[in-house]
Structures are given as structure tokens and as C-alpha cells.
Short mmCIF file of C-alpha atoms in Angstrom, two decimals:
data_model
loop_
_atom_site.label_atom_id
_atom_site.label_comp_id
_atom_site.label_asym_id
_atom_site.label_seq_id
_atom_site.Cartn_x
_atom_site.Cartn_y
_atom_site.Cartn_z
CA GLN A 1 55.02 76.01 93.70
CA PRO A 2 52.15 73.51 93.74
CA ILE A 3 51.19 72.56 97.29
CA LEU A 4 48.69 70.09 98.69
CA PHE A 5 46.38 72.39 100.62
CA ASN A 6 44.97 69.77 103.00
CA HIS A 7 42.84 72.33 104.84
CA ILE A 8 41.00 73.50 101.74
CA ASN A 9 37.79 71.94 100.49
CA ILE A 10 34.86 73.09 98.40
CA ASN A 11 33.20 74.78 101.40
CA THR A 12 36.28 76.55 102.77
CA LYS A 13 35.87 80.18 103.75
CA TRP A 14 38.36 82.80 104.86
CA LYS A 15 38.07 85.43 107.57
CA GLN A 16 36.83 88.61 105.93
CA HIS A 17 39.15 91.05 107.71
CA GLY A 18 42.79 90.81 106.79
CA ILE A 19 45.89 91.25 108.92
CA THR A 20 48.56 93.60 107.58
CA ILE A 21 51.78 91.59 107.66
CA ALA A 22 54.02 93.93 105.64
CA GLY A 23 53.84 97.62 104.84
CA GLY A 24 50.70 99.57 105.59
CA ASN A 25 52.75 102.53 106.77
CA GLY A 26 52.33 104.82 103.81
CA TRP A 27 54.40 104.85 100.65
CA SER A 28 58.13 105.44 100.78
CA ASN A 29 61.35 103.47 100.99
CA GLN A 30 61.74 102.93 104.73
CA LEU A 31 62.15 99.30 105.78
CA ASN A 32 58.65 99.22 107.29
CA GLN A 33 57.16 100.42 104.00
CA VAL A 34 56.49 99.15 100.51
CA PHE A 35 55.50 101.27 97.52
CA CYS A 36 53.07 99.77 95.02
CA PRO A 37 54.11 96.16 95.65
CA GLN A 38 53.25 93.81 92.80
CA SER A 39 53.71 90.23 93.93
CA ILE A 40 54.88 87.96 96.71
CA TYR A 41 56.49 84.57 97.11
CA VAL A 42 55.72 82.67 100.32
CA ASP A 43 58.72 80.61 101.48
CA HIS A 44 57.10 78.11 103.83
CA ASP A 45 60.42 76.56 104.88
CA HIS A 46 61.84 79.82 106.20
CA GLN A 47 58.62 81.49 107.41
CA THR A 48 59.37 84.35 105.07
CA ILE A 49 57.71 86.24 102.26
CA TYR A 50 59.55 87.95 99.42
CA ILE A 51 57.94 91.07 98.01
CA ALA A 52 58.47 92.68 94.61
CA ASP A 53 58.51 96.25 95.94
CA ASN A 54 57.91 97.79 92.54
CA ARG A 55 58.36 101.52 92.96
CA ASN A 56 61.18 101.15 95.44
CA HIS A 57 63.02 99.09 92.80
CA ARG A 58 63.88 96.34 95.24
CA ILE A 59 63.02 92.89 96.54
CA VAL A 60 62.25 92.82 100.25
CA GLU A 61 62.43 89.77 102.51
CA TRP A 62 59.91 89.93 105.35
CA LYS A 63 59.95 87.36 108.16
CA TYR A 64 56.63 86.30 109.64
CA GLY A 65 55.74 88.67 112.46
CA ALA A 66 58.49 91.19 111.66
CA LYS A 67 57.88 94.94 111.80
CA ASN A 68 60.46 95.64 109.09
CA GLY A 69 61.65 94.00 105.92
CA GLN A 70 65.19 93.52 104.69
CA VAL A 71 66.36 94.46 101.19
CA VAL A 72 67.78 91.37 99.46
CA ALA A 73 68.02 92.63 95.85
CA GLY A 74 68.17 96.10 94.33
CA GLY A 75 67.31 99.07 96.49
CA ARG A 76 70.26 101.08 95.17
CA LYS A 77 68.08 103.64 93.42
CA CYS A 78 66.70 102.59 90.06
CA GLY A 79 68.81 101.66 87.08
CA ASP A 80 70.12 98.93 84.83
CA ARG A 81 73.41 98.10 86.52
CA SER A 82 73.82 94.53 87.75
CA ASP A 83 73.26 95.71 91.34
CA GLN A 84 70.05 97.58 90.45
CA LEU A 85 66.46 96.84 89.53
CA LEU A 86 63.87 98.94 87.71
CA TYR A 87 60.22 98.35 88.59
CA PRO A 88 60.51 94.66 89.51
CA ILE A 89 57.18 92.89 89.05
CA ASP A 90 57.61 89.31 90.27
CA VAL A 91 59.97 87.18 92.34
CA ILE A 92 60.27 83.46 93.02
CA VAL A 93 62.73 81.34 94.98
CA ASP A 94 64.85 78.72 93.23
CA LYS A 95 65.57 76.53 96.24
CA LYS A 96 67.91 74.16 94.42
CA ASN A 97 70.26 77.04 93.58
CA ASP A 98 69.43 79.06 96.72
CA SER A 99 68.64 82.11 94.64
CA LEU A 100 65.89 84.54 93.77
CA ILE A 101 64.65 84.80 90.19
CA ILE A 102 63.29 88.26 89.51
CA CYS A 103 61.16 89.70 86.74
CA ASP A 104 62.96 93.04 86.35
CA GLY A 105 60.19 94.61 84.30
CA GLY A 106 61.55 98.09 83.70
CA ASN A 107 64.85 96.66 82.46
CA ARG A 108 63.09 94.03 80.31
CA ARG A 109 65.08 91.17 81.75
CA VAL A 110 64.91 88.19 84.09
CA VAL A 111 67.72 88.12 86.65
CA ARG A 112 69.01 85.62 89.18
CA TRP A 113 70.16 86.92 92.55
CA SER A 114 71.93 84.75 95.14
CA ARG A 115 70.26 84.49 98.55
CA GLN A 116 73.71 84.33 100.14
CA ASN A 117 74.38 88.06 100.48
CA GLY A 118 74.05 88.56 96.75
CA LYS A 119 75.14 92.08 95.79
CA ASN A 120 74.55 91.68 92.07
CA GLY A 121 72.13 89.95 89.77
CA GLU A 122 72.95 87.81 86.76
CA ILE A 123 70.85 88.21 83.62
CA ILE A 124 69.38 84.84 82.65
CA ILE A 125 66.83 86.04 80.06
CA PRO A 126 67.47 89.39 78.31
CA ASP A 127 65.16 91.48 76.14
CA ILE A 128 61.79 90.23 77.42
CA ASN A 129 58.69 92.11 78.57
CA CYS A 130 58.38 89.77 81.52
CA ARG A 131 55.33 90.02 83.73
CA SER A 132 55.30 86.85 85.85
CA LEU A 133 57.49 83.86 86.67
CA ARG A 134 56.90 80.31 87.86
CA MET A 135 59.05 77.21 88.18
CA ASP A 136 57.81 73.63 87.95
CA LYS A 137 59.03 70.58 89.86
CA ASN A 138 61.55 69.85 87.09
CA GLU A 139 63.20 73.27 87.50
CA ASN A 140 61.78 74.57 84.22
CA LEU A 141 61.13 78.31 84.27
CA TYR A 142 57.91 79.79 82.85
CA VAL A 143 57.70 83.48 81.96
CA SER A 144 54.78 85.53 80.65
CA ASP A 145 55.57 88.18 78.05
CA CYS A 146 52.89 90.88 78.07
CA LYS A 147 53.94 92.44 74.75
CA LYS A 148 54.33 89.24 72.74
CA ASN A 149 51.15 87.90 74.36
CA GLU A 150 52.69 84.55 75.19
CA VAL A 151 54.11 82.35 77.92
CA ARG A 152 57.39 80.53 77.35
CA ARG A 153 59.04 77.65 79.16
CA TRP A 154 62.79 77.68 79.55
CA LYS A 155 64.63 74.47 80.38
CA GLN A 156 67.97 74.95 82.10
CA GLY A 157 70.55 76.16 79.61
CA GLU A 158 68.08 77.05 76.85
CA THR A 159 68.40 80.43 75.15
CA GLU A 160 65.10 80.61 73.25
CA GLY A 161 62.46 78.87 75.31
CA THR A 162 59.32 77.15 74.01
CA ILE A 163 55.93 78.82 73.65
CA VAL A 164 53.46 77.01 75.92
CA ALA A 165 50.54 79.47 75.86
CA GLY A 166 49.52 82.15 73.38
CA GLY A 167 52.04 83.23 70.79
CA ASN A 168 49.37 83.78 68.13
CA GLY A 169 49.16 87.54 68.35
CA GLN A 170 46.99 89.76 70.50
CA GLY A 171 43.34 88.75 70.54
CA ASN A 172 40.50 86.99 72.31
CA HIS A 173 40.40 83.65 70.51
CA LEU A 174 41.16 80.55 72.56
CA ASN A 175 44.67 80.34 71.09
CA GLN A 176 45.41 83.99 71.89
CA LEU A 177 46.11 86.22 74.87
CA ASP A 178 45.81 89.95 75.44
CA TYR A 179 48.41 91.31 77.86
CA PRO A 180 49.00 88.18 79.97
CA THR A 181 50.06 88.99 83.50
CA TYR A 182 50.35 86.44 86.31
CA ILE A 183 50.76 82.71 85.73
CA PHE A 184 50.51 79.52 87.77
CA VAL A 185 51.80 76.04 86.91
CA ASP A 186 50.19 72.96 88.45
CA GLU A 187 51.53 69.44 89.08
CA ASP A 188 50.45 68.31 85.60
CA HIS A 189 52.32 71.20 83.97
CA SER A 190 49.09 72.91 83.01
CA ILE A 191 49.55 76.67 82.86
CA TYR A 192 46.98 79.11 84.18
CA VAL A 193 47.26 82.61 82.73
CA SER A 194 45.61 85.80 83.91
CA ASP A 195 44.57 87.13 80.52
CA HIS A 196 44.36 90.72 81.70
CA GLY A 197 43.05 92.44 78.58
CA ASN A 198 40.45 89.73 77.92
CA HIS A 199 39.21 89.79 81.54
CA ARG A 200 39.57 86.04 81.92
CA VAL A 201 41.81 83.28 83.26
CA MET A 202 42.93 80.66 80.75
CA LYS A 203 44.16 77.12 81.35
CA TRP A 204 46.58 75.68 78.83
CA MET A 205 47.18 71.98 79.32
CA LYS A 206 50.63 70.60 78.52
CA GLY A 207 51.10 70.53 74.76
CA ALA A 208 47.76 72.22 74.02
CA LYS A 209 47.32 74.43 70.96
CA GLU A 210 44.64 76.52 72.66
CA GLY A 211 43.43 77.27 76.16
CA ILE A 212 40.13 76.89 77.94
CA VAL A 213 38.44 79.67 79.91
CA VAL A 214 38.34 78.78 83.63
CA ALA A 215 37.26 82.18 85.02
CA GLY A 216 35.61 85.24 83.51
CA GLY A 217 35.59 85.63 79.76
CA LYS A 218 32.19 87.33 79.74
CA GLY A 219 33.48 90.81 79.12
CA HIS A 220 34.62 93.49 81.53
CA GLY A 221 32.33 93.93 84.54
CA ASN A 222 31.62 93.24 88.20
CA SER A 223 28.99 90.50 88.13
CA LEU A 224 29.90 87.04 89.42
CA ILE A 225 30.45 85.77 85.87
CA GLN A 226 32.88 88.59 85.06
CA LEU A 227 36.35 89.84 85.94
CA SER A 228 37.92 93.26 85.50
CA ASN A 229 41.60 93.24 84.52
CA PRO A 230 42.58 90.14 86.54
CA GLU A 231 46.10 89.74 87.88
CA GLY A 232 47.35 87.28 90.54
CA VAL A 233 46.25 83.67 90.11
CA VAL A 234 46.72 80.54 92.22
CA VAL A 235 45.13 77.10 91.94
CA ASP A 236 44.55 74.61 94.76
CA HIS A 237 44.82 70.81 94.60
CA LEU A 238 41.10 70.54 93.79
CA GLY A 239 41.50 72.72 90.70
CA ASN A 240 39.75 75.73 92.20
CA VAL A 241 41.07 78.95 90.67
CA TYR A 242 41.68 81.98 92.89
CA VAL A 243 42.16 85.25 91.06
CA ALA A 244 42.84 88.85 92.02
CA ASP A 245 39.96 90.67 90.31
CA THR A 246 42.01 93.82 90.37
CA PHE A 247 39.70 96.60 89.21
CA ASN A 248 36.79 95.12 91.19
CA HIS A 249 38.94 95.17 94.35
CA ARG A 250 38.13 91.59 95.29
CA ILE A 251 39.51 88.05 95.27
CA MET A 252 37.36 85.51 93.43
CA ARG A 253 37.24 81.73 93.47
CA TRP A 254 36.04 79.71 90.49
CA CYS A 255 35.39 76.04 91.13
CA GLY A 256 36.02 73.57 88.31
CA GLY A 257 33.26 73.67 85.71
CA SER A 258 31.41 76.52 87.42
CA LYS A 259 29.81 79.20 85.27
CA GLU A 260 30.31 81.88 87.93
CA GLY A 261 32.75 82.72 90.65
CA SER A 262 32.28 83.54 94.31
CA ILE A 263 33.84 86.35 96.30
CA VAL A 264 36.48 85.02 98.70
CA VAL A 265 37.51 88.32 100.31
CA GLY A 266 37.01 91.97 99.42
CA GLY A 267 34.24 93.13 97.14
CA ASN A 268 33.39 95.91 99.59
CA GLY A 269 34.39 98.76 97.33
CA CYS A 270 37.77 100.38 96.89
CA GLY A 271 39.28 101.44 100.23
CA ASP A 272 41.84 100.83 102.94
CA GLU A 273 39.74 99.12 105.59
CA LEU A 274 40.79 95.59 106.56
CA ASN A 275 37.97 94.11 104.46
CA GLN A 276 38.81 96.24 101.41
CA PHE A 277 41.46 96.50 98.71
CA ASN A 278 42.74 99.14 96.35
CA ARG A 279 43.90 97.31 93.23
CA PRO A 280 44.92 93.86 94.54
CA THR A 281 47.63 92.30 92.37
CA GLY A 282 49.66 89.33 93.61
CA LEU A 283 48.13 86.33 95.36
CA SER A 284 49.42 83.32 97.27
CA LEU A 285 48.32 80.55 99.62
CA ASP A 286 50.47 79.10 102.38
CA ILE A 287 50.64 75.47 103.40
CA GLN A 288 47.86 75.98 105.97
CA GLY A 289 45.59 77.46 103.31
CA ASN A 290 45.85 81.06 104.54
CA LEU A 291 45.49 83.60 101.75
CA TYR A 292 47.99 86.40 101.05
CA VAL A 293 47.01 89.39 98.94
CA VAL A 294 49.25 92.13 97.57
CA ASP A 295 47.12 95.25 98.12
CA CYS A 296 49.03 97.39 95.65
CA PHE A 297 47.66 100.91 96.01
CA ASN A 298 47.30 100.53 99.78
CA ASN A 299 51.02 99.71 99.90
CA ARG A 300 50.56 96.64 102.07
CA ILE A 301 50.44 92.85 102.13
CA GLN A 302 47.29 91.39 103.69
CA LYS A 303 46.91 87.92 105.17
CA PHE A 304 43.47 86.33 105.43
CA ASP A 305 43.37 83.39 107.81
CA ILE A 306 41.44 80.32 106.81
CA ASP A 307 38.19 80.14 108.79
CA LEU A 308 38.14 76.70 110.38
CA ASN A 309 34.84 77.31 112.20
#
């Protein structure tokens, strides 16, 4: 959800060595492990992160400072029963309804799972190639569909949803997307889309018929004007765009109107050192401005503290 990051300004930097706060113990299904995690949701109120633990087919709740996580959805092998998940990709918290909303990618559905010892999920959107979820301050749900190359907004009770980005076929024009992955919605209901196949991040203002390029868009590559298959995206209150530049193993920041980005963390090659990533995917900031990165192929979640010096 949009947050006022009071500690962040145009000159903010982050410590270059991350702290492993979840996983990092190899890949398997033990409670101190995650296997190809895809995204996280930071619940500031409960000092907790929720992890879409993709290849373990579960959502894991991990308290700050804990050595182990706790399974809160799925985890009963993989499948399409109401108590199962199949390659979940994203998770958010609906605080009003005290539930998790999960992008259950392998089952092509969006499900709601109670946070009060929920044993089963309820399908709220069926038959969708969902890739990312966000909710705005009015409780509207936004979902990216990577096959239809669009983002839709669902108001409570709607069955169809409204296209708010893309929806004009696969392509690289300003009114098109190519395999949209992660999304972010700001206070003005502008939607930021990681346009994975076009190696760019697009901003679609409320009601717009086309987007504007706010990061990348100069082809696939590793220069500061390029991205390579971007995924996680988050935007601060100044309009700076942070993006997981996945195949370049780095997190980039693009300031409003800038023609090139800057490396926030990573960019030191592919690896498992504390200043490296192996295919970073999800991204989040906490209320203090600390940066969280889902380091997918290293099977860990990394936290980069804001550098106040």
C-alpha cells in the first residue's frame, strides 16, 4: 500500500550488504527455508512479512527476527483443492477483511484466505493468468494478467473488472504491454506496471488510454538506461521508481523525469554474497524506508537498511 516514506529523499542511499531475514538455508520445504520465493508483503502493523513461497506451494508468515516461518496458506502439497495452492506468485493483506489475497498462478485463480486460522481459500477471481496484485485505499483490487497483457481493477462484488492498463494485445506501443508482471498503485490511482517483455516500467494514470515509460524502454541490456526483464516495482512518495532488474541482478531507482537509472543495491554480478542477487523478483519498502528484496534463486529474502549516515 502507498506509504509516506519520510526517511527517503533524492539523495538517500542504502547499505550495500543485505541481511538475510528469511530463508537462505538451501531449497526445500522446512520452515526455515523457502524455495524460489516470488514476492513479499510487509505488514508494518504486525512486524511480519508474508512470502509467496512459489515452489513450496504455500504462503509463509515470517515475524521480524524469527528463525522460522509459519505456513498460513497452502503447504499441503500442490493441487487445486480449496486447501491447496499451485505455484503462488503474489500475496497481499486485506486488512479490512483480515485476510490474505493470493495470486495462485498455477491454478489460474485469485483466492482469499482468512488470517484467522484459515484452512481453505475462497476463489474470488477464476480463470485468470494472474501475476501480481495490489489494493488501493478504496479496497479496489488490481490484478495483472500476463497472457492477456493487461491490468484490471475489480471493485468489490464485480465479476468482470475494468481494464486500467494494456488490453490492446501484446506489443511495445504505449497502449500495449508484453507479459506484465508486478504492479504498484499510488495514492492518485496511477498504476505502475513492470512490462517484463518490453524491458520497461510503464505508468498509467487514472483513466489514461496509454502509458508513459518511467524506467527502461531502451531495449534489453545492462546499461543505466536499460532494464532486463524487470519484475518487482515500488514507488515512493516523491515518485521515484524502484525496480527489480531481474536478469541484471540489481535493484534500480529511476527518479522522475530522469533518462537513466541508478543502482540502489546489487549490480555485482550473479551470486550469493550479501551484496549480490540471483534473479531478484519481489520488492518492498517498509515504513522506515528499508528495502526488502526477494532473491529468488538464492532462496532468501534480503533486507537492506537505509543508510542514514
